[in-house]
Amino acid sequence: MAISAAGVGSGLDVGSILNQLMAVERQPLSRLQEQQKSYQSKLSAFGQLQSAMSKLQDAATVLTKSTTFSATTASAGDTKAFTVSSTASAQTGSYNIEVSQLARAQRTATSATTAPDLTGGGSIDITLGTGTPKTVNLAAGGTLQDLRDAINAADAGVSAQIVNNGTVNQLVISSKETGAANAFKLEGFGGLSEFSFDPAAPAGDMVSVQQAKDAKLSIDGLAITRSSNTVSDAIEGVTLTLAKPTESETTMTVARNDETAKKAIDDFAKAYNELNSLIRSQTSYNAETKKAGTLNGDTGVRSIQSQLRGVFSNPISGLSGATMLSDAGISIRTDGSMSVDSTKLASALADPSKKIAELFAGNGTVDGFAKTLETRIKDMLATDGLLTSRTDGINRTIKSFDSRIEAFELRLEKVQARYSAQFTALDAAMSSMSTTSAYLTQQLANL
């Protein structure tokens, strides 16, 4: 009879013996897997490093833009009359503003006491400003709602709505845009003749609710007329939003806004410190625990760290203002982190002779600190850069471990099969010997 399970004939715990033997055989595989795991940890660490470097690059890019250091803020003396905003192109200074008239859109309506008669149908020509008339048709038996919908679908520069005033439904037609140039004329035909209206000579059943008007204001005594209550082309970089006429002249002021630059510099320092902290953590070594960071001893990381710190090590020659970060209240501590003295920075930004914008961006001839750093990180992150080269090498190593581990696992399967066959044969032999022994014992007992 064939033995169906190893150990049945011999009484040996063959399964346990096999497991112990295979545990010994798997030790080299475990070492390979641990080595691969260490490279995967390195790859993850380089991914974090790449992310931190990209963040620092973005922060540096902001400091290379002139608008970061030329931002302005505007304020209105009478915020109920108008509000104001400004961009970097606005010149600092004060302006006297007087608003005499707001821009209005024309609004015309049917009678407030008598509903219009639409039974005969007809058409209306709508002429916006000096444009070409657009015709709206209403079939006999059509409703006021049908006429409203036809006007809104005509794309004639006007919109229509129905308002119930408590006595009758009124059709209200309004210009979509404010300004005298957007006044409209209505000419009704057939059963819609009562819808005729000329803003130059209002008459008939249609009534004027509001005339089309331009906005009128003065800036430092100069008369300004615009079709809209949003005036963005009178003062360069300044947008006025008119809300109501002023009682007299009121002041509007445009001033420097260094908060944009301060925030950009603080964000830059924060991104630099996050990267510095990450590098220190990943390359650290604890002598007491004898535990090293994932990237400890990595030459690529040391090169990155050295290049980044090297950007700030020397003054920039060729600048006519500040030449060192310390001139802007920025210093590098002994641990490599960056510190910003907000008081010194504010003073430097307020001093035109410091030219802090050039300190970071450059002057067209030489690059500033932020521009230099941005370029250096860009090179490192490029497809042929230092970081990409390093991660590509790690990926190749990880893949090589895959093939080695796969080959070793195939070898282990063969070793286990050989051990199993050997123990099966041993079990069968011991079973046979046990049977023979029992037979001989029996025969000897019968003598």
Coordinates of C-alpha atoms in Angstrom, one line a residue:
M1 CA 0.0 0.0 0.0
A2 CA 1.3 3.4 -0.9
I3 CA 2.0 5.9 1.9
S4 CA -0.3 8.9 1.4
A5 CA 1.2 11.2 4.0
A6 CA 4.9 11.7 5.0
G7 CA 5.5 10.4 8.5
V8 CA 2.7 7.9 8.6
G9 CA 4.9 4.9 8.3
S10 CA 7.9 6.3 10.3
G11 CA 6.1 8.3 12.9
L12 CA 8.4 11.3 12.2
D13 CA 7.0 14.9 12.2
V14 CA 8.1 15.3 8.7
G15 CA 6.0 18.5 8.1
S16 CA 7.8 20.3 11.0
I17 CA 11.2 19.1 9.7
L18 CA 10.4 20.3 6.2
N19 CA 9.3 23.7 7.5
Q20 CA 12.5 24.1 9.5
L21 CA 14.7 23.1 6.6
M22 CA 12.8 25.5 4.2
A23 CA 13.1 28.3 6.8
V24 CA 16.9 27.9 6.6
E25 CA 16.7 27.8 2.8
R26 CA 14.6 31.0 2.7
Q27 CA 17.0 33.1 4.7
P28 CA 18.9 34.4 1.6
L29 CA 15.4 35.3 0.1
S30 CA 14.5 37.2 3.2
R31 CA 17.7 39.2 3.0
L32 CA 17.0 40.0 -0.7
Q33 CA 13.4 41.2 0.2
E34 CA 14.8 43.3 3.0
Q35 CA 17.3 44.9 0.6
Q36 CA 14.6 45.6 -1.9
K37 CA 12.4 47.1 0.8
S38 CA 15.3 49.4 1.8
Y39 CA 15.5 50.6 -1.8
Q40 CA 11.7 51.1 -2.0
S41 CA 12.0 53.2 1.2
K42 CA 14.7 55.3 -0.5
L43 CA 12.5 55.8 -3.6
S44 CA 9.7 57.0 -1.3
A45 CA 12.1 59.3 0.5
F46 CA 13.3 60.8 -2.9
G47 CA 9.6 61.2 -3.8
Q48 CA 9.1 63.4 -0.7
L49 CA 12.3 65.2 -1.5
Q50 CA 11.1 65.9 -5.0
S51 CA 7.8 67.2 -3.7
A52 CA 9.5 69.6 -1.2
M53 CA 11.9 70.8 -3.9
S54 CA 9.0 71.5 -6.3
K55 CA 7.2 73.5 -3.5
L56 CA 10.4 75.6 -3.0
Q57 CA 10.7 76.1 -6.7
D58 CA 7.2 77.5 -6.9
A59 CA 7.8 79.8 -3.9
A60 CA 11.0 81.0 -5.6
T61 CA 9.1 81.7 -8.9
V62 CA 6.7 84.0 -7.1
L63 CA 9.7 86.1 -5.9
T64 CA 11.0 86.4 -9.5
K65 CA 7.8 88.3 -10.5
S66 CA 7.9 92.1 -10.5
T67 CA 4.2 92.3 -9.5
T68 CA 5.1 90.6 -6.2
F69 CA 7.1 93.7 -5.1
S70 CA 5.0 96.4 -6.9
A71 CA 1.6 95.5 -5.5
T72 CA -0.7 98.4 -4.4
T73 CA -3.7 98.9 -2.3
A74 CA -6.4 101.6 -3.0
S75 CA -8.9 103.1 -0.6
A76 CA -12.0 105.3 -1.1
G77 CA -12.8 108.3 1.0
D78 CA -16.6 107.6 0.6
T79 CA -17.1 103.9 0.3
K80 CA -20.9 104.4 0.0
A81 CA -20.4 106.4 -3.2
F82 CA -17.8 104.1 -4.8
T83 CA -15.3 101.3 -4.1
V84 CA -11.8 101.0 -5.6
S85 CA -9.2 98.4 -6.4
S86 CA -5.7 98.7 -7.8
T87 CA -3.1 96.5 -9.5
A88 CA 0.7 96.6 -9.6
S89 CA 0.6 99.0 -12.5
A90 CA -1.1 101.7 -10.5
Q91 CA 0.9 104.7 -9.5
T92 CA 0.8 105.6 -5.8
G93 CA -0.8 108.9 -4.9
S94 CA -4.1 110.7 -4.1
Y95 CA -6.9 111.6 -6.4
N96 CA -10.0 113.8 -5.9
I97 CA -13.1 112.0 -7.2
E98 CA -16.6 113.4 -7.6
V99 CA -19.5 111.3 -8.9
S100 CA -22.4 113.4 -10.4
Q101 CA -24.4 110.7 -12.2
L102 CA -24.6 106.9 -12.3
A103 CA -24.9 104.9 -15.5
R104 CA -28.4 103.5 -16.0
A105 CA -30.1 101.1 -18.3
Q106 CA -33.2 102.1 -20.2
R107 CA -36.4 100.5 -18.8
T108 CA -39.7 100.8 -20.6
A109 CA -43.1 99.2 -19.6
T110 CA -46.7 98.8 -20.7
S111 CA -49.5 100.7 -19.0
A112 CA -49.8 100.4 -15.2
T113 CA -53.6 100.4 -15.4
T114 CA -54.6 98.7 -18.7
A115 CA -53.5 95.3 -20.0
P116 CA -52.2 95.4 -23.6
D117 CA -54.5 93.9 -26.3
L118 CA -52.6 91.1 -28.1
T119 CA -55.5 89.4 -29.8
G120 CA -54.5 90.5 -33.3
G121 CA -50.9 89.5 -33.1
G122 CA -48.3 91.5 -35.0
S123 CA -44.6 92.4 -34.8
I124 CA -42.2 94.7 -33.0
D125 CA -38.9 96.1 -34.4
I126 CA -36.3 96.6 -31.6
T127 CA -33.4 99.0 -32.4
L128 CA -30.6 99.1 -29.9
G129 CA -28.6 102.4 -30.2
T130 CA -27.7 102.9 -33.9
G131 CA -27.8 99.2 -34.7
T132 CA -29.9 97.2 -37.1
P133 CA -33.5 96.6 -36.0
K134 CA -34.4 93.0 -34.9
T135 CA -38.0 91.9 -35.4
V136 CA -40.1 90.0 -32.9
N137 CA -43.3 88.3 -34.1
L138 CA -46.3 87.3 -32.2
A139 CA -49.1 85.2 -33.7
A140 CA -52.7 86.1 -33.3
G141 CA -54.0 84.8 -30.0
G142 CA -50.5 84.9 -28.4
T143 CA -50.2 85.8 -24.7
L144 CA -48.1 88.3 -22.9
Q145 CA -45.9 85.4 -21.8
D146 CA -45.4 84.4 -25.4
L147 CA -44.3 88.0 -26.3
R148 CA -41.9 88.1 -23.4
D149 CA -40.3 84.8 -24.5
A150 CA -40.0 86.0 -28.1
I151 CA -38.3 89.2 -27.0
N152 CA -35.8 87.3 -24.8
A153 CA -35.0 84.9 -27.6
A154 CA -34.4 87.6 -30.2
D155 CA -30.9 88.6 -28.9
A156 CA -31.7 92.2 -29.5
G157 CA -29.7 93.6 -26.6
V158 CA -32.8 93.8 -24.3
S159 CA -34.5 91.6 -21.9
A160 CA -38.2 91.3 -21.0
Q161 CA -40.1 90.3 -17.8
I162 CA -43.6 90.4 -16.5
V163 CA -44.4 92.3 -13.3
N164 CA -47.8 92.2 -11.6
N165 CA -48.3 95.6 -9.9
G166 CA -51.4 94.5 -8.1
T167 CA -53.8 95.8 -10.8
V168 CA -52.5 94.4 -14.1
N169 CA -49.6 92.5 -15.6
Q170 CA -47.0 94.9 -17.1
L171 CA -44.4 93.9 -19.7
V172 CA -41.1 95.5 -18.7
I173 CA -38.4 95.8 -21.4
S174 CA -34.8 96.7 -20.3
S175 CA -31.5 97.3 -21.9
K176 CA -29.0 94.5 -21.0
E177 CA -26.2 97.1 -20.7
T178 CA -26.1 100.6 -19.1
G179 CA -25.2 103.8 -20.9
A180 CA -26.8 106.2 -23.4
A181 CA -25.5 104.2 -26.3
N182 CA -27.6 101.3 -25.2
A183 CA -30.9 103.1 -25.4
F184 CA -33.5 101.2 -27.5
K185 CA -36.4 102.1 -29.7
L186 CA -39.5 100.0 -30.3
E187 CA -41.7 100.2 -33.4
G188 CA -44.9 98.1 -33.3
F189 CA -46.9 96.8 -36.3
G190 CA -50.3 95.3 -36.7
G191 CA -51.9 94.4 -33.4
L192 CA -48.7 95.3 -31.6
S193 CA -48.7 99.0 -32.7
E194 CA -49.3 100.1 -29.1
F195 CA -45.8 98.8 -28.2
S196 CA -44.1 101.6 -30.1
F197 CA -41.7 103.7 -28.0
D198 CA -39.1 106.3 -28.9
P199 CA -36.9 107.4 -25.9
A200 CA -36.2 110.7 -27.7
A201 CA -39.9 111.5 -27.7
P202 CA -41.8 109.2 -25.3
A203 CA -45.5 109.0 -26.2
G204 CA -48.3 106.4 -26.5
D205 CA -49.2 103.5 -24.3
M206 CA -45.6 102.5 -23.4
V207 CA -44.1 104.5 -20.6
S208 CA -40.6 105.3 -19.6
V209 CA -39.6 103.8 -16.3
Q210 CA -35.9 104.7 -16.5
Q211 CA -33.8 106.5 -19.0
A212 CA -30.5 105.2 -20.4
K213 CA -27.7 107.3 -18.9
D214 CA -23.9 107.4 -18.9
A215 CA -21.9 107.6 -15.7
K216 CA -20.5 111.1 -15.1
L217 CA -17.6 111.8 -12.7
S218 CA -14.5 114.0 -12.4
I219 CA -11.0 112.9 -11.5
D220 CA -8.9 115.8 -10.2
G221 CA -11.2 118.2 -12.0
L222 CA -11.2 116.3 -15.3
A223 CA -14.7 115.3 -16.6
I224 CA -15.1 111.6 -17.3
T225 CA -18.1 109.9 -19.0
R226 CA -18.5 106.2 -19.2
S227 CA -21.3 103.9 -20.2
S228 CA -20.8 101.6 -17.2
N229 CA -20.5 102.2 -13.4
T230 CA -17.3 100.1 -13.5
V231 CA -14.6 102.5 -14.6
S232 CA -11.3 100.7 -15.2
D233 CA -9.7 102.7 -18.0
A234 CA -9.5 106.2 -16.5
I235 CA -6.6 105.7 -14.1
E236 CA -4.0 103.1 -15.1
G237 CA -4.2 100.1 -12.8
V238 CA -7.3 101.4 -10.9
T239 CA -10.9 100.2 -11.1
L240 CA -13.7 102.4 -9.7
T241 CA -17.1 100.9 -9.0
L242 CA -19.6 103.6 -8.7
A243 CA -22.6 103.2 -6.3
K244 CA -24.1 106.6 -5.9
P245 CA -23.4 110.3 -6.6
T246 CA -21.1 112.1 -4.1
E247 CA -22.1 115.2 -2.3
S248 CA -18.8 116.8 -3.1
E249 CA -15.2 115.8 -4.0
T250 CA -13.8 112.9 -2.0
T251 CA -10.3 111.4 -1.9
M252 CA -9.1 108.2 -3.4
T253 CA -5.6 107.0 -2.4
V254 CA -3.3 104.4 -4.0
A255 CA -0.5 103.2 -1.7
R256 CA 2.3 100.6 -1.7
N257 CA 1.2 97.2 -0.5
D258 CA 4.2 95.4 0.9
E259 CA 2.1 92.6 2.4
T260 CA 2.2 90.7 -0.9
A261 CA 6.0 90.7 -0.9
K262 CA 6.2 89.9 2.9
K263 CA 3.9 86.9 2.4
A264 CA 5.8 85.7 -0.6
I265 CA 9.1 85.9 1.3
D266 CA 7.6 84.1 4.4
D267 CA 6.2 81.4 2.1
F268 CA 9.7 81.0 0.5
A269 CA 11.4 80.7 3.9
K270 CA 8.8 78.2 5.0
A271 CA 9.3 76.0 1.9
Y272 CA 13.0 76.2 2.3
N273 CA 12.8 75.2 5.9
E274 CA 10.5 72.3 5.1
L275 CA 13.0 71.0 2.6
N276 CA 16.0 71.6 5.0
S277 CA 14.2 69.7 7.8
L278 CA 13.3 66.8 5.4
I279 CA 16.9 66.4 4.3
R280 CA 18.2 66.6 7.8
S281 CA 15.7 63.9 8.9
Q282 CA 16.4 61.6 6.0
T283 CA 20.2 61.8 6.3
S284 CA 20.4 61.7 10.1
Y285 CA 22.2 59.2 12.3
N286 CA 21.4 58.5 16.0
A287 CA 24.6 57.3 17.6
E288 CA 22.7 56.0 20.7
T289 CA 20.2 53.9 18.8
K290 CA 22.6 53.3 15.9
K291 CA 19.6 54.1 13.6
A292 CA 20.3 56.0 10.4
G293 CA 17.9 58.0 8.2
T294 CA 16.7 56.4 5.0
L295 CA 19.0 58.6 2.8
N296 CA 22.0 58.6 5.2
G297 CA 25.2 58.6 3.3
D298 CA 23.5 59.2 -0.1
T299 CA 25.8 61.2 -2.3
G300 CA 22.9 62.5 -4.4
V301 CA 21.2 64.1 -1.4
R302 CA 24.5 65.6 -0.2
S303 CA 25.0 67.1 -3.6
I304 CA 21.5 68.6 -3.6
Q305 CA 22.0 70.0 -0.1
S306 CA 25.3 71.5 -1.0
Q307 CA 24.0 73.2 -4.2
L308 CA 21.0 74.7 -2.5
R309 CA 23.0 76.1 0.4
G310 CA 25.6 77.4 -2.1
V311 CA 23.1 79.7 -3.7
F312 CA 23.0 81.9 -0.6
S313 CA 26.7 81.7 0.5
N314 CA 28.0 84.8 -1.4
P315 CA 26.8 88.3 -2.3
I316 CA 25.5 88.9 -5.8
S317 CA 27.8 91.2 -7.7
G318 CA 26.2 93.5 -10.3
L319 CA 23.3 94.7 -8.2
S320 CA 23.0 98.3 -7.3
G321 CA 21.0 97.8 -4.1
A322 CA 21.0 95.0 -1.6
T323 CA 23.4 92.1 -2.4
M324 CA 22.8 89.7 0.5
L325 CA 19.8 88.1 2.0
S326 CA 20.8 89.7 5.3
D327 CA 20.2 93.1 3.8
A328 CA 16.5 92.1 3.8
G329 CA 16.5 90.7 7.3
I330 CA 16.9 87.1 6.2
S331 CA 19.6 84.8 7.7
I332 CA 20.6 81.2 7.6
R333 CA 20.9 79.5 11.0
T334 CA 23.6 76.9 12.0
D335 CA 21.1 74.1 11.3
G336 CA 20.7 75.3 7.8
S337 CA 17.2 76.7 8.3
M338 CA 16.1 80.2 7.2
S339 CA 15.0 83.0 9.5
V340 CA 13.1 86.2 8.6
D341 CA 13.3 89.3 10.7
S342 CA 9.9 90.9 9.9
T343 CA 11.0 94.3 11.2
K344 CA 14.1 94.5 9.1
L345 CA 12.3 93.1 6.1
A346 CA 9.6 95.8 6.3
S347 CA 12.2 98.5 6.6
A348 CA 14.1 97.1 3.6
L349 CA 10.9 96.8 1.4
A350 CA 10.1 100.5 2.3
D351 CA 13.6 101.7 1.2
P352 CA 13.7 102.1 -2.6
S353 CA 17.5 102.2 -2.5
K354 CA 17.6 98.5 -1.3
K355 CA 15.8 97.3 -4.5
I356 CA 14.7 94.1 -2.8
A357 CA 12.8 93.0 -5.9
E358 CA 16.2 92.8 -7.7
L359 CA 17.8 91.0 -4.8
F360 CA 15.4 88.1 -5.5
A361 CA 14.7 88.4 -9.2
G362 CA 17.7 90.1 -10.6
N363 CA 18.1 93.1 -12.8
G364 CA 18.1 91.6 -16.3
T365 CA 21.9 91.3 -16.3
V366 CA 22.4 89.1 -13.3
D367 CA 20.0 86.7 -11.6
G368 CA 18.9 87.3 -8.0
F369 CA 18.8 84.7 -5.3
A370 CA 15.2 83.4 -6.1
K371 CA 15.9 83.3 -9.8
T372 CA 19.2 81.4 -9.3
L373 CA 17.5 78.9 -6.9
E374 CA 14.6 78.4 -9.2
T375 CA 16.9 77.6 -12.1
R376 CA 19.0 75.3 -10.0
I377 CA 16.0 73.3 -8.8
K378 CA 14.6 73.2 -12.3
D379 CA 17.8 71.6 -13.5
M380 CA 17.8 69.0 -10.7
L381 CA 14.2 68.0 -11.4
A382 CA 14.6 67.9 -15.2
T383 CA 14.4 64.5 -17.0
D384 CA 18.2 64.4 -17.2
G385 CA 18.7 66.1 -13.8
L386 CA 20.4 64.8 -10.6
L387 CA 17.2 63.8 -8.8
T388 CA 15.7 62.0 -11.8
S389 CA 19.0 60.2 -12.5
R390 CA 19.1 59.1 -8.8
T391 CA 15.5 57.8 -8.8
D392 CA 15.9 56.1 -12.1
G393 CA 18.9 54.2 -10.7
I394 CA 16.9 53.1 -7.6
N395 CA 14.0 51.9 -9.8
R396 CA 16.4 49.8 -11.9
T397 CA 17.8 48.3 -8.7
I398 CA 14.3 47.5 -7.4
K399 CA 13.4 45.8 -10.7
S400 CA 16.7 43.8 -10.6
F401 CA 15.6 42.5 -7.1
D402 CA 12.3 41.5 -8.6
S403 CA 14.0 39.1 -11.1
R404 CA 16.4 37.8 -8.4
I405 CA 13.6 37.1 -6.0
E406 CA 11.5 35.4 -8.6
A407 CA 14.4 33.2 -9.6
F408 CA 15.1 32.4 -5.9
E409 CA 11.5 31.5 -5.3
L410 CA 11.5 29.1 -8.2
R411 CA 14.7 27.5 -6.8
L412 CA 13.0 27.1 -3.4
E413 CA 10.0 25.3 -5.0
K414 CA 12.5 22.8 -6.5
V415 CA 14.3 22.4 -3.2
Q416 CA 11.1 21.8 -1.3
A417 CA 10.0 19.3 -3.9
R418 CA 13.4 17.5 -3.5
Y419 CA 13.2 17.4 0.3
S420 CA 9.6 16.2 0.1
A421 CA 10.6 13.4 -2.2
Q422 CA 13.5 12.4 0.0
F423 CA 11.4 12.3 3.1
T424 CA 8.7 10.3 1.3
A425 CA 11.3 7.7 0.3
L426 CA 12.8 7.7 3.8
D427 CA 9.3 7.3 5.3
A428 CA 8.6 4.4 3.0
A429 CA 11.9 2.7 3.8
M430 CA 11.4 3.1 7.6
S431 CA 7.8 1.8 7.2
S432 CA 9.2 -1.3 5.5
M433 CA 11.8 -1.8 8.1
S434 CA 9.2 -1.5 10.8
T435 CA 7.1 -4.1 9.2
T436 CA 10.0 -6.5 8.8
S437 CA 11.0 -5.9 12.4
A438 CA 7.5 -6.7 13.6
Y439 CA 7.5 -9.9 11.5
L440 CA 10.9 -11.1 12.9
T441 CA 9.8 -10.3 16.4
Q442 CA 6.7 -12.4 15.9
Q443 CA 8.6 -15.4 14.4
L444 CA 11.2 -15.3 17.2
A445 CA 8.4 -15.3 19.8
N446 CA 7.0 -18.5 18.2
L447 CA 10.3 -20.4 18.5

